[in-house]
Amino acid sequence: MDTIQILFFSLSALAIFSAIMVLVSKNPVHSVLWLIAVFFAISGHYILLNAQFLAIVNLIVYAGAIMVLFLFVIMLMNLNSEGEPRKNWWMKLAGVVSGGCFLVVLVSLVKQATELSGKAALMKTGDIGLIKNLGKALFSDFVVPFEISSVLFLSAMVGAVVIGKKD
Amino acid sequence: MTLLALDWILMLEKLILIAIIVFASLGIALYTTFSERKVAAVLQDRPGPNRAGPMGLLQPLADGLKLIMKEEIIPNSASKGLFILGPAMAMTAALMTCAVIPWSSSVELFGRKIDLQIADINIGILYVFGVVSMGVYGIMIGGWASNNKFSLMAALRGASQAISYELAMGVALIAVLMISGSLSLKTIVDQQMAPGAWWNIVYQPLGFILFFICAMAECNRTPFDLPEAENELNMGYHQEYSSMKLGFYLFAEYVNMIMSSAVMASLYFGGYDVPFLDESTLAPNIAAIIGVLSLLTKIVIFLFLFMWIRWTIPRFRYDQLMNLGWKSLIPLALVNMLATGAVILWQQG
């Protein structure tokens, strides 16, 4: 096992453990904090793939901004584990069955994909994830989808302002 | 010796460098608390701390000792693990920023060329933003885990203030990045050091003022210290904290100030550059030492500016703070960015 494999497996273990903790935590604030740990582990994977820009943007946007807003809402709602409504056992069962089906479909999809079969992830090589190359690709080859998605963001912003305006 | 295929000497070198920088920042932070009190005293026409040691120079040690000796209290209703995690995160995030700051050029020791920067990574300044956005969690977790209304209110204030001002800061930064064309702080400093080149402050005066105001807000300094507004919120997010956990919060604020001063010096004031001196004519080790001293001088000037403002200007009201951030700073930063972009395009023809 070389260094990269050790890093990969410990990051994966961290990601899976934190993801499980998100689900089993009784307190919603703890769940959000574990979710932030998941984002950290995934950012670590991005760095292993030499996608530094993606890694740091994942941290700034998801862990740094969106999760803070999540925390705001949860802290102000003052949820207690006692006040939480009890869920029926058959609802839990239905959840397990449908989630399991989804997992089976996903795994079979990955297994069948021809472009993935017999290939290993490119660790520490490839420089498309570096900011210069990524920027060039976004603003030359993919400029139309990029601009359209920015219009989407703008409309979301306008919507937020309109809703937030009191009158 | 190829265990794990790592360069162990490089690893050791970096570890020593990290230890030196972390302890030096903590030491400077210790004496920043002292000079804060001295500057306050001078501005308010009183002697200030002068009992412990000559001229009161041992005062920070006495303060630290007092904090350590005090009783550790964790409130019964607090969420225990998170209560401890809060100050730890605040301190860690504050110290992590130092990794990408170029403290000086490289020194040559034992035949090895050692860069006085822990990591010159591709994303450079964005890393600082990532770490700063993590620092918010220190305040939020601490405020929530205390299980106290005032702490929670203060934590929410602190987080919304940090998010609002991070935006304007980022947009002000984009203008600098357009000029330098690189995210690496080392490259940005080297460009300003090149013979005949000016510091970025010459090209970006408005950008610097915006960045400075936002940095002040990010560090929770007066006039932006709403999270610790003692006359509205008792003491703010660290009200339930005592002993060294409180000390960590207070200390993290000073470490943040030092780091943001270092970032501002690197971005706008040439980093470790000495004006009107061509460093390449000197021996590398001497140039490195002069560089460190130059950067430290710039940091001290910024720290004094922070203190001067703190003891001169009263605190904003919350609505004023939000109005300033969203309705003045962000539009100004956008105008600054557009103007910079237009000038660069015009120069390129």
Short mmCIF file of C-alpha atoms in Angstrom, two decimals:
data_model
loop_
_atom_site.label_atom_id
_atom_site.label_comp_id
_atom_site.label_asym_id
_atom_site.label_seq_id
_atom_site.Cartn_x
_atom_site.Cartn_y
_atom_site.Cartn_z
CA MET A 1 0.00 0.00 0.00
CA ASP A 2 1.48 3.32 -0.93
CA THR A 3 0.68 6.67 0.61
CA ILE A 4 -2.12 7.51 -1.81
CA GLN A 5 -3.91 4.24 -1.12
CA ILE A 6 -3.65 4.76 2.62
CA LEU A 7 -5.06 8.27 2.22
CA PHE A 8 -7.79 7.04 -0.09
CA PHE A 9 -8.97 4.33 2.27
CA SER A 10 -8.86 6.46 5.39
CA LEU A 11 -10.77 9.26 3.63
CA SER A 12 -13.34 6.77 2.36
CA ALA A 13 -13.73 5.29 5.83
CA LEU A 14 -14.19 8.78 7.26
CA ALA A 15 -16.76 9.66 4.60
CA ILE A 16 -18.81 6.50 5.13
CA PHE A 17 -18.62 6.69 8.93
CA SER A 18 -19.70 10.36 8.92
CA ALA A 19 -22.50 9.65 6.46
CA ILE A 20 -23.81 6.93 8.76
CA MET A 21 -23.54 9.30 11.72
CA VAL A 22 -25.63 11.87 9.81
CA LEU A 23 -28.42 9.32 9.69
CA VAL A 24 -28.23 7.90 13.20
CA SER A 25 -27.65 11.12 15.16
CA LYS A 26 -30.65 11.96 17.32
CA ASN A 27 -29.90 15.67 17.32
CA PRO A 28 -30.32 17.48 13.97
CA VAL A 29 -27.46 19.87 14.78
CA HIS A 30 -25.13 16.90 15.20
CA SER A 31 -26.36 15.57 11.85
CA VAL A 32 -25.41 18.82 10.12
CA LEU A 33 -21.97 18.77 11.69
CA TRP A 34 -21.40 15.18 10.56
CA LEU A 35 -22.52 16.21 7.07
CA ILE A 36 -19.78 18.85 7.11
CA ALA A 37 -17.31 16.07 7.96
CA VAL A 38 -18.57 14.19 4.89
CA PHE A 39 -17.87 17.24 2.73
CA PHE A 40 -14.36 17.42 4.14
CA ALA A 41 -13.69 13.78 3.30
CA ILE A 42 -15.01 14.26 -0.24
CA SER A 43 -12.85 17.34 -0.69
CA GLY A 44 -9.91 15.19 0.36
CA HIS A 45 -10.79 12.79 -2.46
CA TYR A 46 -10.90 15.66 -4.93
CA ILE A 47 -7.41 16.69 -3.86
CA LEU A 48 -6.20 13.11 -4.38
CA LEU A 49 -7.56 13.40 -7.94
CA ASN A 50 -5.63 16.67 -8.31
CA ALA A 51 -8.85 18.69 -8.60
CA GLN A 52 -7.77 21.37 -6.13
CA PHE A 53 -10.21 24.02 -7.31
CA LEU A 54 -13.18 21.69 -7.02
CA ALA A 55 -12.04 20.64 -3.55
CA ILE A 56 -11.77 24.16 -2.16
CA VAL A 57 -14.97 25.36 -3.83
CA ASN A 58 -16.77 22.37 -2.35
CA LEU A 59 -15.57 23.51 1.07
CA ILE A 60 -16.29 27.23 0.58
CA VAL A 61 -19.73 26.83 -0.97
CA TYR A 62 -21.16 23.68 0.63
CA ALA A 63 -19.42 23.42 3.98
CA GLY A 64 -18.84 27.15 4.42
CA ALA A 65 -22.06 28.76 3.24
CA ILE A 66 -24.92 26.32 2.63
CA MET A 67 -24.34 24.31 5.79
CA VAL A 68 -24.18 27.53 7.84
CA LEU A 69 -27.66 28.38 6.57
CA PHE A 70 -28.83 24.84 7.45
CA LEU A 71 -27.45 25.35 10.95
CA PHE A 72 -29.26 28.71 11.21
CA VAL A 73 -32.59 27.15 10.44
CA ILE A 74 -32.11 24.12 12.71
CA MET A 75 -30.80 26.15 15.63
CA LEU A 76 -33.74 28.56 15.43
CA MET A 77 -36.33 25.80 15.12
CA ASN A 78 -35.17 24.40 18.48
CA LEU A 79 -35.86 20.74 17.67
CA ASN A 80 -35.72 18.33 20.59
CA SER A 81 -35.46 14.58 20.35
CA GLU A 82 -38.46 14.27 22.72
CA GLY A 83 -40.73 16.43 20.60
CA GLU A 84 -39.96 14.52 17.44
CA PRO A 85 -43.00 12.70 16.03
CA ARG A 86 -42.79 8.90 16.19
CA LYS A 87 -42.56 7.26 12.80
CA ASN A 88 -44.53 4.10 12.01
CA TRP A 89 -42.56 0.87 11.64
CA TRP A 90 -44.05 0.19 8.20
CA MET A 91 -42.87 3.61 7.01
CA LYS A 92 -39.34 2.72 8.09
CA LEU A 93 -39.67 -0.64 6.32
CA ALA A 94 -40.86 1.06 3.13
CA GLY A 95 -37.93 3.44 3.35
CA VAL A 96 -35.44 0.58 3.74
CA VAL A 97 -36.94 -1.33 0.78
CA SER A 98 -37.02 1.62 -1.60
CA GLY A 99 -33.56 2.80 -0.56
CA GLY A 100 -32.19 -0.69 -1.03
CA CYS A 101 -33.72 -0.92 -4.51
CA PHE A 102 -32.14 2.39 -5.44
CA LEU A 103 -28.75 1.15 -4.20
CA VAL A 104 -29.04 -2.04 -6.29
CA VAL A 105 -29.87 -0.02 -9.40
CA LEU A 106 -26.94 2.34 -8.83
CA VAL A 107 -24.44 -0.46 -8.24
CA SER A 108 -25.60 -2.38 -11.31
CA LEU A 109 -25.37 0.82 -13.37
CA VAL A 110 -21.77 1.43 -12.32
CA LYS A 111 -20.92 -2.21 -12.90
CA GLN A 112 -22.34 -2.21 -16.42
CA ALA A 113 -20.94 1.12 -17.60
CA THR A 114 -18.50 0.30 -20.38
CA GLU A 115 -16.41 3.46 -20.02
CA LEU A 116 -15.73 2.62 -16.39
CA SER A 117 -14.91 -1.08 -16.71
CA GLY A 118 -11.30 -2.06 -16.18
CA LYS A 119 -10.18 1.51 -15.47
CA ALA A 120 -8.60 2.91 -12.33
CA ALA A 121 -9.04 6.46 -11.10
CA LEU A 122 -6.23 8.80 -12.09
CA MET A 123 -4.62 9.67 -8.80
CA LYS A 124 -2.29 12.65 -8.57
CA THR A 125 -2.13 12.91 -12.37
CA GLY A 126 -4.14 14.88 -14.88
CA ASP A 127 -4.34 18.64 -14.61
CA ILE A 128 -7.86 19.40 -15.85
CA GLY A 129 -8.84 20.05 -12.21
CA LEU A 130 -6.36 22.90 -11.87
CA ILE A 131 -7.96 26.32 -12.00
CA LYS A 132 -6.30 27.51 -15.21
CA ASN A 133 -7.37 24.54 -17.32
CA LEU A 134 -10.79 24.38 -15.74
CA GLY A 135 -11.39 28.07 -16.45
CA LYS A 136 -10.26 27.72 -20.05
CA ALA A 137 -12.56 24.76 -20.59
CA LEU A 138 -15.52 26.48 -18.95
CA PHE A 139 -15.17 29.70 -20.92
CA SER A 140 -14.39 28.20 -24.34
CA ASP A 141 -15.87 24.72 -24.84
CA PHE A 142 -18.71 24.96 -22.34
CA VAL A 143 -19.44 28.67 -22.43
CA VAL A 144 -23.13 28.35 -23.36
CA PRO A 145 -24.13 25.94 -20.56
CA PHE A 146 -22.00 27.99 -18.18
CA GLU A 147 -23.78 31.24 -19.04
CA ILE A 148 -27.19 29.56 -18.94
CA SER A 149 -26.51 28.22 -15.46
CA SER A 150 -25.51 31.72 -14.35
CA VAL A 151 -28.88 33.00 -15.61
CA LEU A 152 -30.47 30.26 -13.51
CA PHE A 153 -28.62 31.53 -10.43
CA LEU A 154 -29.65 35.10 -11.20
CA SER A 155 -33.30 34.14 -11.41
CA ALA A 156 -33.00 32.30 -8.07
CA MET A 157 -31.50 35.45 -6.54
CA VAL A 158 -34.24 37.66 -7.92
CA GLY A 159 -36.80 35.21 -6.59
CA ALA A 160 -35.26 35.31 -3.12
CA VAL A 161 -35.31 39.12 -3.12
CA VAL A 162 -38.94 39.23 -4.25
CA ILE A 163 -40.02 36.74 -1.58
CA GLY A 164 -37.97 38.49 1.11
CA LYS A 165 -39.38 41.93 0.32
CA LYS A 166 -42.02 42.97 2.83
CA ASP A 167 -44.98 44.94 1.58
CA MET B 1 14.96 4.91 3.30
CA THR B 2 11.99 4.97 1.01
CA LEU B 3 9.39 3.97 3.56
CA LEU B 4 5.98 4.91 2.12
CA ALA B 5 7.81 6.64 -0.73
CA LEU B 6 7.88 9.95 1.08
CA ASP B 7 10.65 12.50 1.27
CA TRP B 8 11.06 12.27 5.04
CA ILE B 9 13.59 15.10 5.25
CA LEU B 10 11.16 17.41 3.45
CA MET B 11 8.46 16.26 5.87
CA LEU B 12 10.69 17.03 8.87
CA GLU B 13 11.62 20.40 7.40
CA LYS B 14 7.96 21.31 6.93
CA LEU B 15 7.06 20.12 10.42
CA ILE B 16 9.77 22.31 11.96
CA LEU B 17 8.61 25.24 9.85
CA ILE B 18 4.99 24.72 10.92
CA ALA B 19 6.03 24.53 14.58
CA ILE B 20 8.06 27.73 14.32
CA ILE B 21 5.30 29.66 12.53
CA VAL B 22 2.54 28.46 14.87
CA PHE B 23 4.51 29.26 18.02
CA ALA B 24 5.65 32.60 16.61
CA SER B 25 2.05 33.55 15.76
CA LEU B 26 0.93 32.56 19.25
CA GLY B 27 3.76 34.59 20.77
CA ILE B 28 2.92 37.63 18.67
CA ALA B 29 -0.77 37.19 19.54
CA LEU B 30 0.20 37.14 23.23
CA TYR B 31 1.92 40.47 22.93
CA THR B 32 -0.81 41.86 20.67
CA THR B 33 -3.19 41.59 23.63
CA PHE B 34 -0.70 43.59 25.66
CA SER B 35 -0.21 46.27 23.01
CA GLU B 36 -3.97 46.46 22.53
CA ARG B 37 -4.30 47.48 26.17
CA LYS B 38 -1.36 49.86 25.92
CA VAL B 39 -2.72 51.51 22.76
CA ALA B 40 -6.14 51.82 24.40
CA ALA B 41 -4.48 53.43 27.40
CA VAL B 42 -2.59 55.94 25.28
CA LEU B 43 -5.69 56.85 23.29
CA GLN B 44 -7.68 57.29 26.51
CA ASP B 45 -4.92 59.23 28.25
CA ARG B 46 -4.18 56.77 31.07
CA PRO B 47 -1.08 54.69 31.93
CA GLY B 48 -2.41 51.20 31.10
CA PRO B 49 -0.99 47.94 32.50
CA ASN B 50 2.34 48.76 34.15
CA ARG B 51 2.61 46.55 37.26
CA ALA B 52 3.84 43.13 36.07
CA GLY B 53 7.51 43.37 35.17
CA PRO B 54 9.32 46.36 33.64
CA MET B 55 6.79 48.65 31.89
CA GLY B 56 4.19 45.90 32.43
CA LEU B 57 5.89 43.65 29.88
CA LEU B 58 5.05 40.48 31.81
CA GLN B 59 1.34 41.35 31.81
CA PRO B 60 0.35 38.88 29.01
CA LEU B 61 2.04 36.03 30.90
CA ALA B 62 0.13 36.99 34.04
CA ASP B 63 -3.11 37.12 32.02
CA GLY B 64 -2.44 33.71 30.53
CA LEU B 65 -1.61 32.22 33.92
CA LYS B 66 -4.81 33.66 35.35
CA LEU B 67 -6.89 32.10 32.56
CA ILE B 68 -5.22 28.70 33.00
CA MET B 69 -5.63 28.68 36.79
CA LYS B 70 -9.33 29.53 36.65
CA GLU B 71 -11.94 26.85 37.16
CA GLU B 72 -13.17 25.07 34.04
CA ILE B 73 -16.94 25.26 34.05
CA ILE B 74 -19.10 23.34 31.61
CA PRO B 75 -22.77 24.24 32.16
CA ASN B 76 -25.04 21.30 32.98
CA SER B 77 -27.40 22.09 30.11
CA ALA B 78 -24.61 22.50 27.59
CA SER B 79 -23.93 19.96 24.86
CA LYS B 80 -20.61 18.79 26.23
CA GLY B 81 -18.68 17.56 23.20
CA LEU B 82 -19.62 20.53 21.05
CA PHE B 83 -18.95 22.93 23.91
CA ILE B 84 -15.31 21.81 23.81
CA LEU B 85 -15.19 21.55 20.01
CA GLY B 86 -16.22 25.22 19.54
CA PRO B 87 -13.09 26.98 20.84
CA ALA B 88 -10.88 24.24 19.41
CA MET B 89 -12.29 24.87 15.93
CA ALA B 90 -11.98 28.63 16.28
CA MET B 91 -8.30 28.30 17.17
CA THR B 92 -7.51 25.65 14.54
CA ALA B 93 -9.12 27.65 11.75
CA ALA B 94 -7.28 30.78 12.83
CA LEU B 95 -3.90 29.03 12.78
CA MET B 96 -4.46 27.06 9.56
CA THR B 97 -4.37 30.22 7.47
CA CYS B 98 -0.63 30.55 8.00
CA ALA B 99 0.04 27.60 5.67
CA VAL B 100 -0.14 29.55 2.41
CA ILE B 101 1.35 32.87 3.49
CA PRO B 102 4.85 33.40 2.07
CA TRP B 103 6.76 34.60 5.13
CA SER B 104 9.91 35.32 3.14
CA SER B 105 12.02 34.06 0.25
CA SER B 106 14.02 30.87 0.75
CA VAL B 107 16.97 30.27 3.08
CA GLU B 108 19.84 27.87 2.53
CA LEU B 109 20.61 25.64 5.50
CA PHE B 110 22.81 22.51 5.51
CA GLY B 111 22.98 22.63 1.72
CA ARG B 112 19.19 22.53 1.35
CA LYS B 113 17.04 25.32 -0.07
CA ILE B 114 14.16 25.81 2.32
CA ASP B 115 11.15 27.88 1.25
CA LEU B 116 9.77 29.99 4.06
CA GLN B 117 6.25 29.14 3.03
CA ILE B 118 4.59 25.96 4.25
CA ALA B 119 2.72 25.14 1.04
CA ASP B 120 2.70 26.97 -2.29
CA ILE B 121 -0.49 25.42 -3.59
CA ASN B 122 -2.23 26.03 -6.88
CA ILE B 123 -5.34 27.50 -5.25
CA GLY B 124 -3.40 29.72 -2.80
CA ILE B 125 -5.67 32.50 -1.68
CA LEU B 126 -8.85 30.42 -2.12
CA TYR B 127 -7.52 28.14 0.61
CA VAL B 128 -7.54 31.15 2.94
CA PHE B 129 -11.19 31.73 2.08
CA GLY B 130 -12.00 28.08 2.72
CA VAL B 131 -10.37 28.19 6.15
CA VAL B 132 -12.00 31.50 7.05
CA SER B 133 -15.41 30.08 6.22
CA MET B 134 -14.60 27.21 8.60
CA GLY B 135 -13.83 29.70 11.36
CA VAL B 136 -17.52 30.66 11.45
CA TYR B 137 -18.30 27.21 12.84
CA GLY B 138 -16.19 27.87 15.91
CA ILE B 139 -18.51 30.75 16.83
CA MET B 140 -21.71 28.98 15.79
CA ILE B 141 -20.97 25.68 17.56
CA GLY B 142 -19.82 27.46 20.71
CA GLY B 143 -22.85 29.73 20.77
CA TRP B 144 -25.30 26.91 20.23
CA ALA B 145 -23.66 24.38 22.56
CA SER B 146 -23.75 26.84 25.48
CA ASN B 147 -27.55 26.50 25.51
CA ASN B 148 -27.98 30.17 26.27
CA LYS B 149 -30.27 32.57 24.40
CA PHE B 150 -27.74 35.39 24.30
CA SER B 151 -24.96 33.11 23.07
CA LEU B 152 -27.17 31.75 20.31
CA MET B 153 -28.23 35.25 19.21
CA ALA B 154 -24.60 36.36 19.15
CA ALA B 155 -23.55 33.27 17.20
CA LEU B 156 -26.23 33.90 14.58
CA ARG B 157 -25.17 37.52 14.30
CA GLY B 158 -21.54 36.52 13.94
CA ALA B 159 -22.26 33.97 11.24
CA SER B 160 -24.52 36.21 9.16
CA GLN B 161 -22.00 39.04 9.43
CA ALA B 162 -19.16 36.78 8.32
CA ILE B 163 -21.12 35.44 5.33
CA SER B 164 -22.22 38.92 4.21
CA TYR B 165 -18.75 40.40 4.35
CA GLU B 166 -17.06 37.39 2.80
CA LEU B 167 -18.92 38.20 -0.44
CA ALA B 168 -17.61 41.75 -0.73
CA MET B 169 -14.16 40.51 0.26
CA GLY B 170 -14.19 37.91 -2.49
CA VAL B 171 -15.27 40.40 -5.15
CA ALA B 172 -12.59 42.89 -4.03
CA LEU B 173 -10.07 40.08 -4.26
CA ILE B 174 -11.07 39.17 -7.83
CA ALA B 175 -9.75 42.54 -9.03
CA VAL B 176 -6.30 41.74 -7.58
CA LEU B 177 -6.36 38.30 -9.13
CA MET B 178 -7.20 39.80 -12.53
CA ILE B 179 -4.10 41.97 -12.30
CA SER B 180 -1.76 39.21 -11.15
CA GLY B 181 -3.31 36.34 -13.11
CA SER B 182 -2.46 33.86 -10.38
CA LEU B 183 -4.01 32.58 -7.17
CA SER B 184 -0.72 31.69 -5.53
CA LEU B 185 0.27 34.23 -2.88
CA LYS B 186 3.94 33.57 -3.62
CA THR B 187 3.48 34.53 -7.28
CA ILE B 188 1.48 37.62 -6.33
CA VAL B 189 4.28 38.76 -4.00
CA ASP B 190 7.00 37.97 -6.56
CA GLN B 191 5.22 40.08 -9.18
CA GLN B 192 5.16 43.05 -6.82
CA MET B 193 8.83 42.50 -5.96
CA ALA B 194 10.05 42.48 -9.55
CA PRO B 195 12.24 45.50 -10.37
CA GLY B 196 10.16 48.38 -11.72
CA ALA B 197 6.89 46.88 -10.50
CA TRP B 198 4.59 48.75 -8.13
CA TRP B 199 2.75 47.34 -5.17
CA ASN B 200 -0.84 46.35 -5.89
CA ILE B 201 -2.14 49.15 -3.63
CA VAL B 202 -1.22 51.58 -6.43
CA TYR B 203 -3.54 49.80 -8.87
CA GLN B 204 -6.20 48.85 -6.35
CA PRO B 205 -6.70 51.61 -3.75
CA LEU B 206 -10.49 51.14 -3.59
CA GLY B 207 -10.11 47.37 -3.59
CA PHE B 208 -7.75 47.56 -0.64
CA ILE B 209 -10.09 49.76 1.40
CA LEU B 210 -12.96 47.36 0.76
CA PHE B 211 -10.79 44.38 1.63
CA PHE B 212 -9.60 46.06 4.82
CA ILE B 213 -13.14 46.86 5.98
CA CYS B 214 -14.23 43.30 5.27
CA ALA B 215 -11.19 41.88 7.06
CA MET B 216 -12.11 43.95 10.09
CA ALA B 217 -15.63 42.53 9.97
CA GLU B 218 -14.32 38.98 9.56
CA CYS B 219 -12.13 39.37 12.64
CA ASN B 220 -15.12 40.68 14.68
CA ARG B 221 -13.24 43.87 15.50
CA THR B 222 -14.97 47.08 16.55
CA PRO B 223 -16.89 48.70 14.80
CA PHE B 224 -18.06 45.25 13.67
CA ASP B 225 -17.95 43.44 17.02
CA LEU B 226 -21.70 42.78 17.19
CA PRO B 227 -21.23 39.11 18.17
CA GLU B 228 -19.66 40.27 21.43
CA ALA B 229 -21.76 43.38 22.02
CA GLU B 230 -21.66 43.28 25.82
CA ASN B 231 -24.36 45.87 26.42
CA GLU B 232 -26.91 44.03 24.27
CA LEU B 233 -25.92 40.40 24.63
CA ASN B 234 -24.17 40.32 28.03
CA MET B 235 -20.92 39.06 26.56
CA GLY B 236 -21.75 37.41 23.29
CA TYR B 237 -21.16 33.90 22.04
CA HIS B 238 -18.55 33.05 24.66
CA GLN B 239 -20.64 34.05 27.66
CA GLU B 240 -20.75 30.58 29.21
CA TYR B 241 -17.07 29.94 28.65
CA SER B 242 -14.43 30.17 31.35
CA SER B 243 -10.76 29.48 31.84
CA MET B 244 -8.64 28.52 28.83
CA LYS B 245 -11.63 27.76 26.59
CA LEU B 246 -12.53 31.44 26.83
CA GLY B 247 -8.84 32.17 26.35
CA PHE B 248 -8.89 30.21 23.09
CA TYR B 249 -11.75 32.32 21.73
CA LEU B 250 -10.07 35.58 22.70
CA PHE B 251 -6.74 34.37 21.37
CA ALA B 252 -8.19 33.13 18.10
CA GLU B 253 -9.41 36.68 17.45
CA TYR B 254 -5.87 38.01 17.76
CA VAL B 255 -4.40 35.22 15.63
CA ASN B 256 -7.05 36.02 13.02
CA MET B 257 -5.99 39.66 13.08
CA ILE B 258 -2.36 38.71 12.53
CA MET B 259 -3.19 36.36 9.67
CA SER B 260 -5.47 38.83 7.92
CA SER B 261 -2.78 41.50 8.28
CA ALA B 262 -0.30 39.11 6.68
CA VAL B 263 -2.72 38.36 3.83
CA MET B 264 -3.38 42.06 3.22
CA ALA B 265 0.34 42.82 3.30
CA SER B 266 0.98 40.04 0.76
CA LEU B 267 -1.87 41.02 -1.54
CA TYR B 268 -1.55 44.79 -1.57
CA PHE B 269 1.74 45.81 0.05
CA GLY B 270 4.30 43.57 -1.56
CA GLY B 271 4.49 40.94 1.19
CA TYR B 272 8.12 40.57 2.27
CA ASP B 273 9.31 43.16 -0.23
CA VAL B 274 11.41 46.06 1.03
CA PRO B 275 10.68 49.17 -1.06
CA PHE B 276 13.54 50.56 -3.18
CA LEU B 277 15.79 47.59 -2.41
CA ASP B 278 16.77 44.97 -4.94
CA GLU B 279 16.79 41.78 -2.87
CA SER B 280 18.42 39.72 -5.61
CA THR B 281 21.75 41.52 -5.05
CA LEU B 282 21.94 40.29 -1.44
CA ALA B 283 23.01 36.90 -0.15
CA PRO B 284 19.90 34.69 -0.03
CA ASN B 285 19.94 34.14 3.73
CA ILE B 286 20.31 37.85 4.51
CA ALA B 287 17.58 38.70 2.01
CA ALA B 288 15.31 36.14 3.70
CA ILE B 289 15.88 37.64 7.14
CA ILE B 290 15.29 41.17 5.86
CA GLY B 291 12.14 39.87 4.16
CA VAL B 292 10.75 38.39 7.37
CA LEU B 293 11.45 41.64 9.24
CA SER B 294 9.80 43.66 6.48
CA LEU B 295 6.66 41.50 6.53
CA LEU B 296 6.53 41.65 10.34
CA THR B 297 6.79 45.45 10.22
CA LYS B 298 3.87 45.61 7.81
CA ILE B 299 1.86 43.27 10.04
CA VAL B 300 2.56 45.42 13.10
CA ILE B 301 1.44 48.55 11.25
CA PHE B 302 -1.82 46.84 10.27
CA LEU B 303 -2.34 45.62 13.83
CA PHE B 304 -1.88 49.16 15.12
CA LEU B 305 -4.41 50.37 12.56
CA PHE B 306 -6.90 47.75 13.78
CA MET B 307 -6.43 48.94 17.38
CA TRP B 308 -6.56 52.61 16.50
CA ILE B 309 -9.89 52.10 14.75
CA ARG B 310 -11.22 49.98 17.58
CA TRP B 311 -10.64 52.65 20.20
CA THR B 312 -11.84 55.51 17.98
CA ILE B 313 -15.07 54.39 16.31
CA PRO B 314 -18.21 53.19 18.13
CA ARG B 315 -20.01 50.01 17.18
CA PHE B 316 -22.52 49.84 14.31
CA ARG B 317 -26.16 48.96 14.84
CA TYR B 318 -27.12 45.63 13.31
CA ASP B 319 -29.18 47.15 10.47
CA GLN B 320 -26.40 49.62 9.70
CA LEU B 321 -23.96 46.73 9.50
CA MET B 322 -26.10 44.83 7.02
CA ASN B 323 -26.82 47.97 4.97
CA LEU B 324 -23.14 48.78 4.76
CA GLY B 325 -22.24 45.27 3.70
CA TRP B 326 -24.95 44.62 1.14
CA LYS B 327 -25.80 48.08 -0.17
CA SER B 328 -22.43 49.85 -0.15
CA LEU B 329 -19.51 47.42 -0.08
CA ILE B 330 -20.78 44.83 -2.56
CA PRO B 331 -21.83 47.37 -5.26
CA LEU B 332 -18.55 49.25 -4.80
CA ALA B 333 -16.59 46.01 -5.08
CA LEU B 334 -18.51 45.08 -8.23
CA VAL B 335 -17.80 48.50 -9.79
CA ASN B 336 -14.14 48.13 -8.85
CA MET B 337 -14.01 44.67 -10.43
CA LEU B 338 -15.67 45.84 -13.66
CA ALA B 339 -13.42 48.89 -13.93
CA THR B 340 -10.31 46.77 -13.38
CA GLY B 341 -11.44 44.29 -16.00
CA ALA B 342 -12.17 47.08 -18.49
CA VAL B 343 -8.75 48.68 -17.98
CA ILE B 344 -6.97 45.33 -18.39
CA LEU B 345 -8.88 44.66 -21.62
CA TRP B 346 -8.10 48.16 -22.90
CA GLN B 347 -4.39 47.69 -22.15
CA GLN B 348 -4.32 44.39 -23.95
CA GLY B 349 -5.77 46.23 -26.96
#
